[in-house]
JSON list of C-alpha atoms in Angstrom, two decimals:
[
{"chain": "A", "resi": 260, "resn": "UNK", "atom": "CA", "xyz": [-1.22, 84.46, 34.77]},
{"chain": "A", "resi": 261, "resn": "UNK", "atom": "CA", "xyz": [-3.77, 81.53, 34.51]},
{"chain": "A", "resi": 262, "resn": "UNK", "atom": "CA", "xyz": [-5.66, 79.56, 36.73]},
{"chain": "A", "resi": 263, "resn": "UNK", "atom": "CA", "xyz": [-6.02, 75.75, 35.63]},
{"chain": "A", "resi": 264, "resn": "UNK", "atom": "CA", "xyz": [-7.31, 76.54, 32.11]},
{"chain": "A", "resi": 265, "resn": "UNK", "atom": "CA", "xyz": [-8.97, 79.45, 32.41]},
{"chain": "A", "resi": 266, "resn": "UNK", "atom": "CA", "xyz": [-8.55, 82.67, 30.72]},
{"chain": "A", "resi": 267, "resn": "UNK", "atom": "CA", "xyz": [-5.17, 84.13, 30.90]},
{"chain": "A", "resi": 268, "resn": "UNK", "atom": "CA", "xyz": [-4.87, 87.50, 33.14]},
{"chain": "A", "resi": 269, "resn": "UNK", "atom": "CA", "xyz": [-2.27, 90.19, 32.95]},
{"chain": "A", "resi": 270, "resn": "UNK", "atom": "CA", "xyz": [-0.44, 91.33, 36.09]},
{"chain": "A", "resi": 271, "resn": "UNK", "atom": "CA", "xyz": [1.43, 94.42, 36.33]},
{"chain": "A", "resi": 272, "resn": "UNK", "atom": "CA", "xyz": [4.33, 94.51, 39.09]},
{"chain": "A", "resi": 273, "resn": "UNK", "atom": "CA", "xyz": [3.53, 97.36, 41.47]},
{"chain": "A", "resi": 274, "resn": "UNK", "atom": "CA", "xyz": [5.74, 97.40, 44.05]},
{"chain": "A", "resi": 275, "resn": "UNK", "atom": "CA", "xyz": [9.09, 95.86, 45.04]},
{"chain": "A", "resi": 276, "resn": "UNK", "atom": "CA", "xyz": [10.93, 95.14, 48.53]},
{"chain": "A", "resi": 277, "resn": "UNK", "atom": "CA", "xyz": [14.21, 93.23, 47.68]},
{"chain": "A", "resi": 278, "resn": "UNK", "atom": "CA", "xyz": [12.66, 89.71, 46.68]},
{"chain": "A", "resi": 279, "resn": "UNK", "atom": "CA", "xyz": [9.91, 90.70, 47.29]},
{"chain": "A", "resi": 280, "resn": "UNK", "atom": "CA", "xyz": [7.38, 91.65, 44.72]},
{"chain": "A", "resi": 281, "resn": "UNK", "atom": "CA", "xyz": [3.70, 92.41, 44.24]},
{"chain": "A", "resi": 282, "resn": "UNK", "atom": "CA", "xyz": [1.69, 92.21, 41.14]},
{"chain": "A", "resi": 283, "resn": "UNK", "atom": "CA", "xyz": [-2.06, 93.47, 40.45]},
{"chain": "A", "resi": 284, "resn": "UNK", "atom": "CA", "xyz": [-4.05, 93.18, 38.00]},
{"chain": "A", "resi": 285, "resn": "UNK", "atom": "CA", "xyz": [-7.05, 94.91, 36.69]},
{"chain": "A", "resi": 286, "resn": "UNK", "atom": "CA", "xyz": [-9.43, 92.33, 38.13]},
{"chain": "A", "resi": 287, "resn": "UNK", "atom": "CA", "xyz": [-8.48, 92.67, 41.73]},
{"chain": "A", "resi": 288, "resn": "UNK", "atom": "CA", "xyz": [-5.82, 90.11, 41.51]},
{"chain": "A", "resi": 289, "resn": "UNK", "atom": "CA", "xyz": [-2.98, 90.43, 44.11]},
{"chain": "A", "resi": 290, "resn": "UNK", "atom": "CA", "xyz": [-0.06, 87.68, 44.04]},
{"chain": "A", "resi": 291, "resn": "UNK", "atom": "CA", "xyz": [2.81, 88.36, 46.15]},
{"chain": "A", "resi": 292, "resn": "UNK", "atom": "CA", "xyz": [6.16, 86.39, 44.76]},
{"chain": "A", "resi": 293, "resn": "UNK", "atom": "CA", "xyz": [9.41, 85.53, 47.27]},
{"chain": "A", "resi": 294, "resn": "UNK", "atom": "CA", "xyz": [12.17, 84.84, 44.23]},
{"chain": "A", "resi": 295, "resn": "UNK", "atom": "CA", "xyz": [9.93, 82.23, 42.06]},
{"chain": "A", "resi": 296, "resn": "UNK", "atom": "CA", "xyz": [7.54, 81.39, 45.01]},
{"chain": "A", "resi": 297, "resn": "UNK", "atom": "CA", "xyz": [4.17, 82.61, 45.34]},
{"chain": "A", "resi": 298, "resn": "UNK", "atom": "CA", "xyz": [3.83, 83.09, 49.08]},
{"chain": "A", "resi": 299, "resn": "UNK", "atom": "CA", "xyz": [0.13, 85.10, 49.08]},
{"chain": "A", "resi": 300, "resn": "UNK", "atom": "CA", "xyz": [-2.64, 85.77, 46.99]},
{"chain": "A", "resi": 301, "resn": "UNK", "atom": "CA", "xyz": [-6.20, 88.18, 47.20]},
{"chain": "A", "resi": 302, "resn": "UNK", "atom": "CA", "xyz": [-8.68, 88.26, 44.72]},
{"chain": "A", "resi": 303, "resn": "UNK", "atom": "CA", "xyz": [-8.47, 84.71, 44.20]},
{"chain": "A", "resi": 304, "resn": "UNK", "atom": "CA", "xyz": [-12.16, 82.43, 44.46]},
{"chain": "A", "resi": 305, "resn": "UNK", "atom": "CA", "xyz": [-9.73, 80.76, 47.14]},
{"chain": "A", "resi": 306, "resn": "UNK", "atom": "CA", "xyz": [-6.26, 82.71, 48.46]},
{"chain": "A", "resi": 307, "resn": "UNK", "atom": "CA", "xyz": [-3.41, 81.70, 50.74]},
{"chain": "A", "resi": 308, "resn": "UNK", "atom": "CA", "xyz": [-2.82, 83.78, 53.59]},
{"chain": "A", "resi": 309, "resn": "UNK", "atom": "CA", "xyz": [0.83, 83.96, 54.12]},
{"chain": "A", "resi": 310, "resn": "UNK", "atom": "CA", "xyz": [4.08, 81.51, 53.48]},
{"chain": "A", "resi": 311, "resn": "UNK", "atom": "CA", "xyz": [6.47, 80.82, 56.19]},
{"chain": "A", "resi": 312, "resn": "UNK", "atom": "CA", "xyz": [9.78, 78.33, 55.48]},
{"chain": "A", "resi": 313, "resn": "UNK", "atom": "CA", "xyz": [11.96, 76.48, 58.02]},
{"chain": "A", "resi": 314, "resn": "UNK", "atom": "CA", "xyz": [15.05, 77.52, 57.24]},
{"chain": "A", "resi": 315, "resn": "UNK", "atom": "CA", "xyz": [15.92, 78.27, 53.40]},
{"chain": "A", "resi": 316, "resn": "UNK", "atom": "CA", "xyz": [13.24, 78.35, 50.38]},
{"chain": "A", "resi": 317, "resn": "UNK", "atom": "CA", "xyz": [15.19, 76.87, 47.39]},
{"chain": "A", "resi": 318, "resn": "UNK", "atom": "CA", "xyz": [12.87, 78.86, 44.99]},
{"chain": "A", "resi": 319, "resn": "UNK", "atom": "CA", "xyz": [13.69, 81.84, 45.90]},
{"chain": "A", "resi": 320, "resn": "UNK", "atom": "CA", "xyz": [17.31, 81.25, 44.18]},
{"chain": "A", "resi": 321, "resn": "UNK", "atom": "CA", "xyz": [17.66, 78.94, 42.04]},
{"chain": "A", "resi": 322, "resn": "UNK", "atom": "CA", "xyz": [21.84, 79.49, 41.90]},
{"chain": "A", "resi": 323, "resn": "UNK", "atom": "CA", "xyz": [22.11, 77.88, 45.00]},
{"chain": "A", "resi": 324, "resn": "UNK", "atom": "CA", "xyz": [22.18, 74.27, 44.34]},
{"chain": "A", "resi": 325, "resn": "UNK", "atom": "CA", "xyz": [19.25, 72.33, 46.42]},
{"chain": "A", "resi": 326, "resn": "UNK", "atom": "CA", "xyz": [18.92, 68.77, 47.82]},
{"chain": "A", "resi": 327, "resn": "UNK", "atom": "CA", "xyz": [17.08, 67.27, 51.15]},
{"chain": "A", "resi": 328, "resn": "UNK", "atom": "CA", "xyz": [13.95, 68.73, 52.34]},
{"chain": "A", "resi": 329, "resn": "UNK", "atom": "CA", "xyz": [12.03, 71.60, 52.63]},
{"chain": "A", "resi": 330, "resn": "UNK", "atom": "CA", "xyz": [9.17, 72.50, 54.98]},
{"chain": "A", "resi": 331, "resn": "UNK", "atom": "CA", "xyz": [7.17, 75.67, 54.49]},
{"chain": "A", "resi": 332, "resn": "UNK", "atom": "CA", "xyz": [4.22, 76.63, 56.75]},
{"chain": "A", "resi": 333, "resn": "UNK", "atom": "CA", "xyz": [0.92, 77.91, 55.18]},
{"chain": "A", "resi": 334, "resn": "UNK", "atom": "CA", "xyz": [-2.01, 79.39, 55.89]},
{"chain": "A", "resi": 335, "resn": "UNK", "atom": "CA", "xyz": [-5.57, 79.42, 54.19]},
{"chain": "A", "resi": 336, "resn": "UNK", "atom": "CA", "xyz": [-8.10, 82.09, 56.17]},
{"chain": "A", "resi": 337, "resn": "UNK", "atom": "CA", "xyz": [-10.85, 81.44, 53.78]},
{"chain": "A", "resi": 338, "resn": "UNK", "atom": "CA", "xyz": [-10.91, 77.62, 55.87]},
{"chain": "A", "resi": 339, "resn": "UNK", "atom": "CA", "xyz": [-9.69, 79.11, 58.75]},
{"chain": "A", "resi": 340, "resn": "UNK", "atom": "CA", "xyz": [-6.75, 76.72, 59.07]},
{"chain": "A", "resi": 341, "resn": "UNK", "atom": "CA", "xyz": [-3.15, 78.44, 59.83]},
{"chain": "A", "resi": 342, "resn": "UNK", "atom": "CA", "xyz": [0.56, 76.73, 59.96]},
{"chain": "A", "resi": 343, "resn": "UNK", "atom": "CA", "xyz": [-0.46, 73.79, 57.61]},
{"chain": "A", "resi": 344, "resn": "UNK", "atom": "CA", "xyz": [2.75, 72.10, 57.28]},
{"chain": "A", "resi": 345, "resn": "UNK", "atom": "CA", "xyz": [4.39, 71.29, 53.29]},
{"chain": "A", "resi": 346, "resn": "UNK", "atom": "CA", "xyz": [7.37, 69.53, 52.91]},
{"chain": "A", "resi": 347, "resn": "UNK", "atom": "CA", "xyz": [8.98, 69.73, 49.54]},
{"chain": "A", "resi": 348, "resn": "UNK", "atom": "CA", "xyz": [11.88, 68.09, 47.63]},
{"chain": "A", "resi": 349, "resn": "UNK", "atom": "CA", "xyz": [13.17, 69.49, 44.40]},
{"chain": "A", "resi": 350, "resn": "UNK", "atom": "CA", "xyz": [14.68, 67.68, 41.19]},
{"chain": "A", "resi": 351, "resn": "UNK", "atom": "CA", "xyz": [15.84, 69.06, 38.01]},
{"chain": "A", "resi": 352, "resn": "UNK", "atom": "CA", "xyz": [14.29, 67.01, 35.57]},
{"chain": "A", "resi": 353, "resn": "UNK", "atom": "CA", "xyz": [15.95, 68.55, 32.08]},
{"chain": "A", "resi": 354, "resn": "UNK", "atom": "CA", "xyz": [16.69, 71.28, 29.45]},
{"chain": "A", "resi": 355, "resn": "UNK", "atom": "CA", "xyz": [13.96, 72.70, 27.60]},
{"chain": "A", "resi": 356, "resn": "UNK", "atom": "CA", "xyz": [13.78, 75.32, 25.65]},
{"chain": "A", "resi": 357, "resn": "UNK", "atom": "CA", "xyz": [10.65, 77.92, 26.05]},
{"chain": "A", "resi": 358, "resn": "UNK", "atom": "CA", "xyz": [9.19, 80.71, 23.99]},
{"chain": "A", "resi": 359, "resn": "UNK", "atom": "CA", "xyz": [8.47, 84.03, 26.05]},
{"chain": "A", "resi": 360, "resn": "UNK", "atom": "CA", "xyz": [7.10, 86.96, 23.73]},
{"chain": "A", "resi": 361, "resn": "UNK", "atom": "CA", "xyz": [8.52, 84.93, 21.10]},
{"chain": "A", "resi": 362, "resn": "UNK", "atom": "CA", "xyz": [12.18, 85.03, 22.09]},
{"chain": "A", "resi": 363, "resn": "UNK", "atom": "CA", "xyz": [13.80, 81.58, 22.48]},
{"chain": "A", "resi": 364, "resn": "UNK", "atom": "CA", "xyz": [14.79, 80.80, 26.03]},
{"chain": "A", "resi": 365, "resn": "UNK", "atom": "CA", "xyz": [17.07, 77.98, 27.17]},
{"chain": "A", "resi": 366, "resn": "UNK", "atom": "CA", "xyz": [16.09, 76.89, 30.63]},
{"chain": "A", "resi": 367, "resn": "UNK", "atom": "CA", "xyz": [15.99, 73.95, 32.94]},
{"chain": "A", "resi": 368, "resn": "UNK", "atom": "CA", "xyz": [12.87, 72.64, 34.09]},
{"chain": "A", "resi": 369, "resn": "UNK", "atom": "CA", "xyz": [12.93, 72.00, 37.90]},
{"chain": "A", "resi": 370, "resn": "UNK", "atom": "CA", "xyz": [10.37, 69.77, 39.36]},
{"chain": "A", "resi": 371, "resn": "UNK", "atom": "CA", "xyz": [8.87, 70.13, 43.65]},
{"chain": "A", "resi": 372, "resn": "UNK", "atom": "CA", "xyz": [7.44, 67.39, 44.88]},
{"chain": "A", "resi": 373, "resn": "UNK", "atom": "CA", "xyz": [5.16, 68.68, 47.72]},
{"chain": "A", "resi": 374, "resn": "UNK", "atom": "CA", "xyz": [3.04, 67.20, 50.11]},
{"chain": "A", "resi": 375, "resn": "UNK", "atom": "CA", "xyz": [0.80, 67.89, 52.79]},
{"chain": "A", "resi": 376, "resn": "UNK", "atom": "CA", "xyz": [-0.07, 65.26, 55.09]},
{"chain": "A", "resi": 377, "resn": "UNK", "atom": "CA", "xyz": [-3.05, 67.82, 56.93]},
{"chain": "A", "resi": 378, "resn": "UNK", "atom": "CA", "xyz": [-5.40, 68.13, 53.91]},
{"chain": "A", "resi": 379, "resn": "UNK", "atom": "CA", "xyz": [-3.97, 64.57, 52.10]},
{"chain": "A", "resi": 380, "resn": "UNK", "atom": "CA", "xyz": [-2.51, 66.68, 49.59]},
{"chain": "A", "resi": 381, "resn": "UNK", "atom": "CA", "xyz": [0.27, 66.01, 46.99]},
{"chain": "A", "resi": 382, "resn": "UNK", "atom": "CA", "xyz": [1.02, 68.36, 44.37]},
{"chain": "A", "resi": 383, "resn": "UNK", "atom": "CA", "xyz": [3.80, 69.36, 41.87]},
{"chain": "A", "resi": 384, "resn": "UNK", "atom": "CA", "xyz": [5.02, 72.81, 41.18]},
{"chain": "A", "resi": 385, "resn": "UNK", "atom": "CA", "xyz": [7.34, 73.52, 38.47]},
{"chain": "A", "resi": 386, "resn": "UNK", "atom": "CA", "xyz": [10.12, 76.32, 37.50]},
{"chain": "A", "resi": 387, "resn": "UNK", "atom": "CA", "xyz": [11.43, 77.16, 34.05]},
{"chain": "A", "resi": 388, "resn": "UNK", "atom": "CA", "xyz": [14.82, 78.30, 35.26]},
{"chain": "A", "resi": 389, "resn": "UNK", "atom": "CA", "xyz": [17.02, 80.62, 32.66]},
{"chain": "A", "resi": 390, "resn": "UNK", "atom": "CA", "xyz": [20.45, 78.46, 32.75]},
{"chain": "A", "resi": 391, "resn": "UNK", "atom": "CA", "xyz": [22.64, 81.45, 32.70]},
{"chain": "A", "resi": 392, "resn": "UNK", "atom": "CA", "xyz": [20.91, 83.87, 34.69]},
{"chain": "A", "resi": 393, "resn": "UNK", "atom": "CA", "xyz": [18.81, 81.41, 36.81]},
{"chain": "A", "resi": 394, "resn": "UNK", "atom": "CA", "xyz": [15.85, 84.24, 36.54]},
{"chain": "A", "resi": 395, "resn": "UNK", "atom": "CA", "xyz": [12.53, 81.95, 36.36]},
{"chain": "A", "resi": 396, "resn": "UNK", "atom": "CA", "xyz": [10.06, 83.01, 33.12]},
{"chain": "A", "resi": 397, "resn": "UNK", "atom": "CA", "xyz": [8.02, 80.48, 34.22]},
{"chain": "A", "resi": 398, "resn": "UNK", "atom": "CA", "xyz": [6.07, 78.49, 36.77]},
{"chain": "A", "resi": 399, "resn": "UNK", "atom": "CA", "xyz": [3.28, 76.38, 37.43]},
{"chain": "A", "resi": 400, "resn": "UNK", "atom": "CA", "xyz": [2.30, 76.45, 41.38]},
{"chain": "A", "resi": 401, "resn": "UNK", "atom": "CA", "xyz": [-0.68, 75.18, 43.62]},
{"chain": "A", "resi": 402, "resn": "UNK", "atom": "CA", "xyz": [-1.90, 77.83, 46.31]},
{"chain": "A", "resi": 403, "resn": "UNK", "atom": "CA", "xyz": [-4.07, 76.27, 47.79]},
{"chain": "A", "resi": 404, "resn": "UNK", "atom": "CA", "xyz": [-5.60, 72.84, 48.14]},
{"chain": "A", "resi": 405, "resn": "UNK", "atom": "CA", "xyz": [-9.27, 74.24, 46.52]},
{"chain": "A", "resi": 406, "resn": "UNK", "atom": "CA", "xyz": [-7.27, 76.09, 43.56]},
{"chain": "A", "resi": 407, "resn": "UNK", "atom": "CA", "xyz": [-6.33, 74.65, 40.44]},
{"chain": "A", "resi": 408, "resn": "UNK", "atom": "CA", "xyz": [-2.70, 75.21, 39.31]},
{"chain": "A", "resi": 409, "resn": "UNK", "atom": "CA", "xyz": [-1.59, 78.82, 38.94]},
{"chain": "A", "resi": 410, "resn": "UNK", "atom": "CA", "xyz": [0.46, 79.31, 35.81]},
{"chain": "A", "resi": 411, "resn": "UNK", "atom": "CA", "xyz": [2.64, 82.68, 35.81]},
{"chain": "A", "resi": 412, "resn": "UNK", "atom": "CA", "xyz": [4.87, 83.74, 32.88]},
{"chain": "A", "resi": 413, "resn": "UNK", "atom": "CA", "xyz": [7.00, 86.37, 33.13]},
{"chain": "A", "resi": 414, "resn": "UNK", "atom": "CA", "xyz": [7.85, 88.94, 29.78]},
{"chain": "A", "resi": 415, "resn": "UNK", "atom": "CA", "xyz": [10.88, 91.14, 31.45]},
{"chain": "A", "resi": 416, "resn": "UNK", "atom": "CA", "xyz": [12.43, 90.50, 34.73]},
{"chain": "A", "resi": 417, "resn": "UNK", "atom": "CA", "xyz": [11.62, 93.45, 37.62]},
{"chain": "A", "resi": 418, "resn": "UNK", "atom": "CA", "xyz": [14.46, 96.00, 36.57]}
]
């Protein structure tokens, strides 16, 4: 993982709970993932709380197809603020071909649109999506409105 351009970090995947999964790392990192979405972080100089969707998150299966709107509820205890609305829309925007542990990958790049009228906040998070398998190697995703982009790649996917 990586935060903006900082260093990058390793995170080793410690437990799992169906789609759920959560990864530590040696520096007191937690980040818990829902499918591709990050839905909580610790150890972070600024963490969200928790996730909560109305109704269905498209990133957390990218083999169902996705269109409209989604709103997700978040919270953010280190500014004390709790249900901050985000409403997203999602786009695939094209092919492109990656590199994960030097292996060629041919993926889709999928674009979210998000915004959050609370904090005047617009942001873009985006999914490298395996086109056969629809497993995501890679994301880019804001956590919170004080944290530069956090940029996960993944080597194998959780057996």
């Amino acid at each position: 993982y990586r935060i903006g351009s900082s260093g990058q970090g390793l995170l080793v995947l410690a437990s799992q709970t169906g789609q759920t999964l959560l990864w530590t790392s040696s520096s007191r990192v937690a980040i818990v993932t829902e499918g591709a979405r990050i839905t909580k972080t610790a150890g972070l100089t600024w963490n969200l709380g928790a996730t909560n969707f109305h109704g269905v998150d498209p990133a957390e299966d990218f083999h169902a197809p996705f269109s409209g709107t989604t709103i997700r509820y978040l919270d953010f205890p280190d500014l004390t603020r709790f249900g901050i609305g985000v409403s997203s829309t999602f786009a695939l925007v094209r092919p492109e071909s990656i590199q994960v542990l030097g292996q060629n990958l041919e993926t889709s790049l999928i674009v979210e649109d998000c915004v959050c009228e609370d904090f005047g906040w617009n942001f873009q998070n985006r999914y490298w999506v395996d086109n056969e398998s629809k497993f995501v190697w890679r994301s880019e995703q804001f956590t919170h409105p004080k944290l530069d982009r956090l940029q996960i790649e993944v080597f194998r996917p959780p057996a």
